[in-house]
Amino acid sequence: MPYKVAVLPGDGIGPEVIHEAVKVVRATGANLTFEEALFGGAAIDGAGEPLPASTLALCQSSHAVLMGAVGGPKWDNITPPEHRPEIGGLLRLRKELGLFANVRPAKTLTPLIHASPLTEGRSMIDRVVMRELTGGIYFGQPRGRRDDGNTAFETSVYTRHEIERIARQAFDIAMARRRNLVSVDKANVLETSRLWREVVNEIAADYPQVSMSHMLVDNCAMQLVRDPSQFDVILTENMFGDILSDEASMITGSLGLLPSASLGESKGESVFGLYEPVHGSAPDIAGQGRANPLAAILSAAMMFQYSFGDGATAARIESAVESALNDGLRTADIFESGTRLVSTSEMGDAVAERLASA
Ligand code: IPM
Ligand code: MG
């Protein structure tokens, strides 16, 4: 039976980069079917809400979701906030689909090794942030405004179960990598962090081969800049993971190239997942053929690895990307003198051709 992929192009540059990712996935020759649906601002315009029931149903009946990006100035002032593309669209989709584990690799692509803004980053970096994605302050109740509107509040909640399942995924990933895991929290202040530490220590006992330590989040932010090479897997809660994953990714100098996977509970070899670039919808450059499709293409590679249990095809896509970069092709965001400037679709073509001939 072919795998079914739900395609959610979304807003801004989302449709352009997703088009290239689908092109590349087709070029792998894999037996897949694609079905597209409205999501985010595009769905507000087309169907009156950021996550229409038909879009959610499509995702639920698919093996994986390939998503572009959501949001833009056009929808920034929508009230209540639950109707915005980010909250009513993306956060709700993550929750509805049970995507509690966000895997955000930050890996140097060899041809771009000098692109890091920090000298410390200009060596091979290969690390992954495992971010808890459906709990904590993003979702805790109650939240809102009090009385006269001058007091606002959110609530951060974590249960033992939520911490256990993300910790297990992180330790499993660490086992397949360099077996080093740093769990990041703010246990000197937060009760949720003290529970986090307690539970992570318990799970760690099941993984004696993984060397594990705890780090406070402010220290981690500093250590990432001071010596990024000390990290392999960083395990952390929703809010800290949002911030640290952007920091960790920029150290490689190529935010426009970084993929991500949001995973549910794994079933044997494969796991349901949503795959999206780490970058946003970049409305300022939408429709100009300037967007870098490589993050979307590399997100599709992660889909093969995690949802289809096909690491070989994932590796083929990754080497086709490296080969296009080695040949000097660059989209505007990573262009420098001596390289060849190409458009979004030319970059997609280049990767697809290299795949077909590999
Ligand atoms: C991310 C984004 C989202 C988040 C926003 C768009 C809601 O920043 O995926 O990192 O905070 O999770
Ligand atoms: Mg973010």
XYZ file of C-alpha atoms and ligand atoms in Angstrom:
371
model
C 0.000 0.000 0.000
C 1.463 3.400 -0.877
C 2.048 5.830 1.976
C -0.301 8.797 1.940
C 1.179 12.242 2.552
C -0.982 15.227 3.526
C 0.502 18.374 1.984
C -0.182 21.700 3.764
C 1.577 24.484 1.827
C 0.349 27.240 4.192
C 1.318 30.887 3.785
C 4.057 33.177 2.463
C 6.910 31.170 0.983
C 5.300 27.931 2.256
C 3.687 26.972 -1.097
C 6.913 27.628 -3.060
C 9.189 25.564 -0.845
C 6.655 22.745 -0.440
C 6.266 22.535 -4.222
C 10.016 21.844 -4.480
C 9.919 19.323 -1.631
C 7.131 17.375 -3.366
C 9.110 17.528 -6.632
C 12.120 15.997 -4.891
C 10.050 13.357 -3.104
C 8.566 12.326 -6.474
C 12.074 12.092 -7.924
C 13.009 9.459 -5.308
C 10.642 7.093 -7.117
C 8.979 6.187 -3.809
C 5.431 4.832 -3.953
C 3.514 7.689 -2.308
C 0.288 9.579 -2.833
C -0.130 13.266 -2.055
C -3.234 15.185 -1.079
C -3.214 18.931 -0.504
C -5.333 20.968 1.960
C -5.765 24.529 3.182
C -4.026 25.479 6.422
C -3.126 28.650 8.329
C -3.882 32.089 6.908
C -4.715 30.551 3.537
C -7.421 28.509 5.270
C -8.763 31.580 7.098
C -9.146 33.255 3.705
C -10.461 30.180 1.905
C -12.540 28.413 4.545
C -13.011 30.869 7.414
C -10.744 29.119 9.968
C -7.036 28.244 10.266
C -7.578 24.493 10.732
C -10.708 23.379 8.858
C -12.195 20.020 9.923
C -11.472 18.603 6.449
C -7.762 19.479 6.785
C -7.550 17.833 10.207
C -9.364 14.744 8.871
C -6.951 14.508 5.931
C -3.957 14.623 8.301
C -5.530 11.986 10.548
C -6.017 9.633 7.600
C -2.445 10.125 6.293
C 0.879 8.520 7.265
C 2.713 11.836 7.387
C 2.169 15.565 6.916
C 4.442 17.837 4.909
C 3.938 21.467 5.881
C 5.299 24.796 4.621
C 4.835 27.660 7.062
C 1.942 29.629 8.504
C 1.166 33.215 9.405
C 1.843 36.690 8.103
C 0.994 40.352 8.730
C -2.383 39.934 7.065
C -3.627 37.750 9.948
C -1.631 39.282 12.831
C -4.481 41.266 14.323
C -7.130 38.571 14.328
C -9.010 38.228 17.616
C -9.522 36.205 19.650
C -5.936 34.863 19.480
C -7.318 31.298 19.185
C -8.297 32.187 15.615
C -4.783 33.174 14.540
C -2.883 30.888 12.130
C -0.181 30.118 14.740
C -2.471 29.284 17.666
C -5.683 28.053 16.033
C -3.715 26.454 13.191
C -0.255 25.178 14.096
C -0.547 24.720 17.876
C -3.980 23.112 17.551
C -2.774 20.766 14.809
C 0.182 19.654 16.979
C -2.173 18.984 19.898
C -4.900 17.245 17.858
C -2.358 14.962 16.173
C -0.549 14.175 19.450
C 2.798 15.422 18.106
C 4.608 15.740 21.415
C 8.192 15.264 20.232
C 9.829 17.951 18.150
C 13.144 16.886 16.631
C 15.239 19.826 15.434
C 18.637 18.864 14.100
C 21.246 21.581 13.641
C 23.892 20.119 11.411
C 26.594 21.829 9.399
C 26.379 21.123 5.686
C 30.003 20.709 4.628
C 29.906 23.210 1.719
C 28.586 25.900 4.110
C 30.964 25.271 6.982
C 32.236 28.875 7.023
C 28.688 30.339 7.185
C 28.440 30.435 10.982
C 28.503 33.945 12.455
C 30.578 32.563 15.357
C 34.099 31.223 15.006
C 33.163 28.545 17.546
C 30.528 27.364 15.090
C 32.870 27.054 12.147
C 33.627 23.420 12.646
C 31.324 20.513 11.939
C 28.296 20.837 14.169
C 25.876 17.981 14.511
C 23.410 18.200 17.326
C 19.716 17.860 17.862
C 17.254 19.669 20.083
C 14.439 17.432 21.349
C 11.672 19.832 22.300
C 8.503 18.784 24.142
C 5.762 20.197 21.921
C 2.286 19.796 23.394
C 2.653 20.784 27.053
C 4.015 23.486 29.318
C 3.157 27.160 29.174
C 2.008 26.951 25.534
C -1.062 24.936 26.511
C -1.588 25.160 30.292
C -4.907 26.431 31.638
C -6.022 28.851 32.929
C -4.693 31.676 30.812
C -6.034 35.057 29.867
C -6.651 38.561 31.165
C -7.965 39.524 34.548
C -10.612 42.162 35.363
C -9.713 45.462 33.772
C -7.423 43.870 31.175
C -4.226 45.098 32.810
C -3.140 41.740 34.212
C -2.301 38.810 31.911
C -1.391 35.262 32.902
C -0.551 31.787 31.574
C -0.039 28.546 33.464
C 2.797 26.087 32.948
C 1.763 22.469 33.519
C 3.718 19.225 33.051
C 2.621 15.741 33.994
C 4.944 12.803 34.705
C 3.529 11.032 31.629
C 4.327 13.960 29.323
C 7.908 14.149 30.580
C 8.426 10.384 30.421
C 7.422 9.986 26.768
C 9.562 12.876 25.450
C 12.504 11.736 27.586
C 12.278 8.199 26.150
C 12.247 9.509 22.575
C 15.257 11.699 23.364
C 17.216 8.839 24.933
C 16.328 6.586 21.972
C 17.671 9.208 19.587
C 20.783 9.659 21.741
C 21.410 5.889 21.556
C 21.503 6.143 17.747
C 23.927 9.102 17.929
C 26.899 9.958 20.171
C 25.101 8.859 23.360
C 25.345 12.170 25.117
C 22.244 13.924 26.431
C 21.856 17.215 28.263
C 18.471 17.844 29.859
C 17.736 21.551 30.138
C 15.432 23.134 32.726
C 15.124 25.919 35.291
C 15.002 23.702 38.373
C 16.406 26.457 40.616
C 13.117 28.338 40.149
C 10.328 26.251 38.593
C 8.377 23.364 40.130
C 7.662 21.930 36.641
C 11.440 21.820 36.146
C 11.997 19.953 39.418
C 9.480 17.307 38.313
C 11.169 17.287 34.885
C 14.554 16.534 36.499
C 13.130 13.815 38.732
C 11.473 12.002 35.814
C 14.446 12.381 33.449
C 16.676 10.830 36.139
C 14.327 7.833 36.341
C 14.280 7.318 32.566
C 18.068 7.726 32.422
C 18.403 4.620 34.593
C 17.058 2.592 31.632
C 19.786 3.963 29.350
C 23.071 3.332 31.185
C 25.083 3.747 27.960
C 23.952 7.352 27.530
C 25.915 9.929 29.466
C 23.352 12.352 30.851
C 23.620 15.649 32.683
C 21.291 18.497 33.676
C 21.850 22.121 32.750
C 19.971 25.294 33.639
C 18.495 27.006 30.618
C 20.328 30.311 31.019
C 23.638 28.473 31.273
C 22.718 26.370 28.213
C 22.031 29.508 26.150
C 25.511 30.698 27.075
C 27.248 27.325 26.555
C 25.754 26.984 23.059
C 27.543 30.143 22.014
C 30.737 29.458 24.011
C 31.333 25.880 22.892
C 28.587 24.353 20.737
C 30.621 21.177 20.187
C 29.904 19.958 23.741
C 26.307 19.048 22.832
C 24.855 16.002 21.123
C 21.180 15.756 22.189
C 19.514 18.597 24.109
C 16.244 17.553 25.778
C 13.964 20.309 26.985
C 10.438 21.607 27.544
C 8.260 23.439 25.012
C 9.140 27.077 25.717
C 12.886 26.581 26.323
C 13.050 24.368 23.227
C 11.464 27.055 21.080
C 14.197 29.492 22.033
C 17.189 27.136 22.202
C 16.395 25.485 18.854
C 16.533 28.845 17.065
C 19.796 29.642 18.831
C 21.296 26.231 18.095
C 20.286 26.420 14.444
C 21.759 29.861 13.789
C 25.121 28.685 15.060
C 25.388 26.603 11.903
C 24.808 29.830 9.947
C 22.042 28.404 7.855
C 18.617 28.787 9.443
C 17.143 28.596 5.937
C 18.391 25.031 5.581
C 17.145 23.433 8.748
C 14.399 20.810 8.801
C 12.252 19.579 11.654
C 10.031 16.671 12.560
C 7.163 16.651 15.047
C 6.435 13.095 16.080
C 3.746 11.166 17.910
C 3.994 7.853 19.725
C 6.141 5.446 17.700
C 4.726 2.179 16.427
C 7.599 -0.144 15.708
C 9.772 1.121 12.859
C 7.546 4.005 11.839
C 5.914 6.924 13.554
C 3.287 9.423 12.465
C 4.895 12.808 11.968
C 4.577 16.336 10.673
C 7.579 17.652 8.776
C 8.278 21.344 8.296
C 11.166 23.760 7.800
C 12.308 25.568 10.968
C 12.080 28.921 9.133
C 8.865 30.928 8.991
C 6.611 32.136 6.178
C 8.853 35.108 5.204
C 6.009 37.134 3.629
C 8.485 39.828 2.505
C 10.030 37.546 -0.127
C 6.983 35.397 -0.969
C 6.268 34.786 -4.643
C 9.641 36.047 -5.865
C 11.430 32.735 -6.362
C 14.013 33.753 -3.756
C 13.109 31.352 -0.953
C 15.504 28.545 -0.090
C 13.658 25.219 -0.545
C 16.398 23.129 1.094
C 14.883 23.169 4.594
C 11.604 21.850 3.166
C 13.471 19.266 1.080
C 15.502 18.126 4.103
C 12.263 17.941 6.114
C 10.978 15.512 3.484
C 14.170 13.486 4.051
C 13.295 13.282 7.755
C 9.837 12.010 6.742
C 11.452 9.033 5.001
C 13.665 8.375 7.988
C 11.073 8.563 10.767
C 7.650 7.915 9.231
C 8.583 5.430 6.507
C 11.549 3.771 8.280
C 13.568 4.399 5.097
C 16.910 5.856 6.161
C 18.444 4.976 2.777
C 16.146 7.329 0.849
C 16.652 10.011 3.507
C 20.417 9.723 3.012
C 20.009 9.881 -0.793
C 18.075 13.161 -0.503
C 20.671 14.592 1.890
C 23.546 13.763 -0.432
C 21.689 15.205 -3.438
C 21.362 18.461 -1.436
C 25.056 18.440 -0.520
C 25.954 17.742 -4.125
C 23.921 20.728 -5.402
C 25.674 22.932 -2.829
C 29.081 21.445 -3.697
C 28.442 22.393 -7.312
C 28.138 26.008 -6.166
C 24.375 26.471 -6.478
C 22.987 28.987 -3.979
C 19.638 30.649 -3.360
C 19.706 34.347 -2.440
C 19.915 33.789 1.346
C 23.220 31.895 1.135
C 24.634 33.497 -2.025
C 28.252 34.720 -1.962
C 30.668 35.698 -4.690
C 32.031 32.775 -6.657
C 28.791 30.802 -6.365
C 25.849 30.605 -8.779
C 22.599 32.312 -7.814
C 19.565 30.133 -8.525
C 15.840 30.512 -7.933
C 13.681 28.401 -5.628
C 12.550 26.112 -8.433
C 16.020 25.861 -10.017
C 17.345 24.631 -6.673
C 14.512 22.077 -6.478
C 15.263 20.937 -10.043
C 18.968 20.615 -9.239
C 18.309 18.371 -6.235
C 15.729 16.292 -8.136
C 18.122 15.750 -11.080
C 20.928 14.644 -8.774
C 18.583 12.194 -7.081
C 17.408 10.703 -10.337
C 20.978 10.159 -11.512
C 22.321 8.890 -8.149
C 8.165 27.190 16.123
C 7.402 28.471 16.038
C 6.037 28.258 16.683
C 6.269 27.883 18.133
C 5.091 29.461 16.568
C 4.901 29.896 15.125
C 3.764 29.192 17.216
O 8.122 29.498 16.629
O 7.687 26.174 15.571
O 9.236 27.187 16.721
O 6.488 28.743 18.992
O 6.245 26.680 18.428
Mg 10.109 28.961 17.221
